[in-house]
């Protein structure tokens, strides 16, 4: 069974940093692209970032370019999102998702809440 | 590509046939998926590539469409289908629609 479990969320002040993790199990992690998708409170879904199987290619939505870094450790079956220079508008639930061949997201974690507020 | 979903809110009865619409600002070339999100839960993939049913999803869900216009149909509404439904395109960039909230009368 595919499982994705996020951690690392919480309350952080504007301008500070936070690092999210996503532990994957139930599939060969190194064979799949991965992604982060966010959802602001009572809002819709937004793709945030994606990473290729080996980690050599990364892609970001414009609003997080230069502030967020997606990475992975295939030996640990773990996906990361380093979030720097956080803004209030980054407040959201962040979902880790398996990204099929740079197309759709077929499995999602349960999500982790990030609140940016002073 | 921007996606416009309609209606934003739909109220229907158990047993009804329900149709949700998703329209793209450009040709999506059938690279469209549908997700179901129940309150407090993560999204779940229902349909990919316009009409391919994800493993484990009931056959009452189906997708259709082409070009800029796509549809998710629930052939006979069940009470557990109460959720918000999002379309998502991966033809040019990666974008989600704003969602259709489905209520049960």
Short mmCIF file of N, CA and C in Angstrom, two decimals, chain A residues 6 12 47 50 53 60 72 74 79 97-98 109:
data_model
loop_
_atom_site.label_atom_id
_atom_site.label_comp_id
_atom_site.label_asym_id
_atom_site.label_seq_id
_atom_site.Cartn_x
_atom_site.Cartn_y
_atom_site.Cartn_z
N UNK A 6 3.57 13.22 5.79
CA UNK A 6 4.27 14.49 5.93
C UNK A 6 4.51 14.84 7.40
N UNK A 12 5.12 29.65 12.22
CA UNK A 12 6.41 30.30 12.02
C UNK A 12 6.19 31.77 11.70
N UNK A 47 -0.39 23.63 -7.24
CA UNK A 47 0.89 22.94 -7.34
C UNK A 47 2.01 23.88 -6.87
N UNK A 50 7.93 20.33 -8.03
CA UNK A 50 8.10 18.93 -8.40
C UNK A 50 9.56 18.61 -8.57
N UNK A 53 12.97 11.86 -10.70
CA UNK A 53 13.29 10.64 -9.95
C UNK A 53 14.64 10.72 -9.23
N UNK A 60 9.26 24.78 -10.09
CA UNK A 60 8.56 25.53 -9.06
C UNK A 60 7.51 26.45 -9.67
N UNK A 72 15.17 15.45 -2.46
CA UNK A 72 14.80 14.09 -2.08
C UNK A 72 16.04 13.31 -1.68
N UNK A 74 16.75 9.42 -1.89
CA UNK A 74 16.20 8.13 -2.31
C UNK A 74 16.64 6.99 -1.39
N UNK A 79 11.05 12.80 0.83
CA UNK A 79 10.96 14.03 0.05
C UNK A 79 10.99 15.20 1.03
N UNK A 97 2.83 14.49 -2.80
CA UNK A 97 2.10 13.67 -3.76
C UNK A 97 3.06 12.97 -4.72
N UNK A 98 2.70 11.79 -5.13
CA UNK A 98 3.46 11.09 -6.16
C UNK A 98 3.03 11.65 -7.52
N UNK A 109 -0.34 12.41 0.46
CA UNK A 109 -0.27 12.27 1.90
C UNK A 109 -1.47 12.94 2.56
#
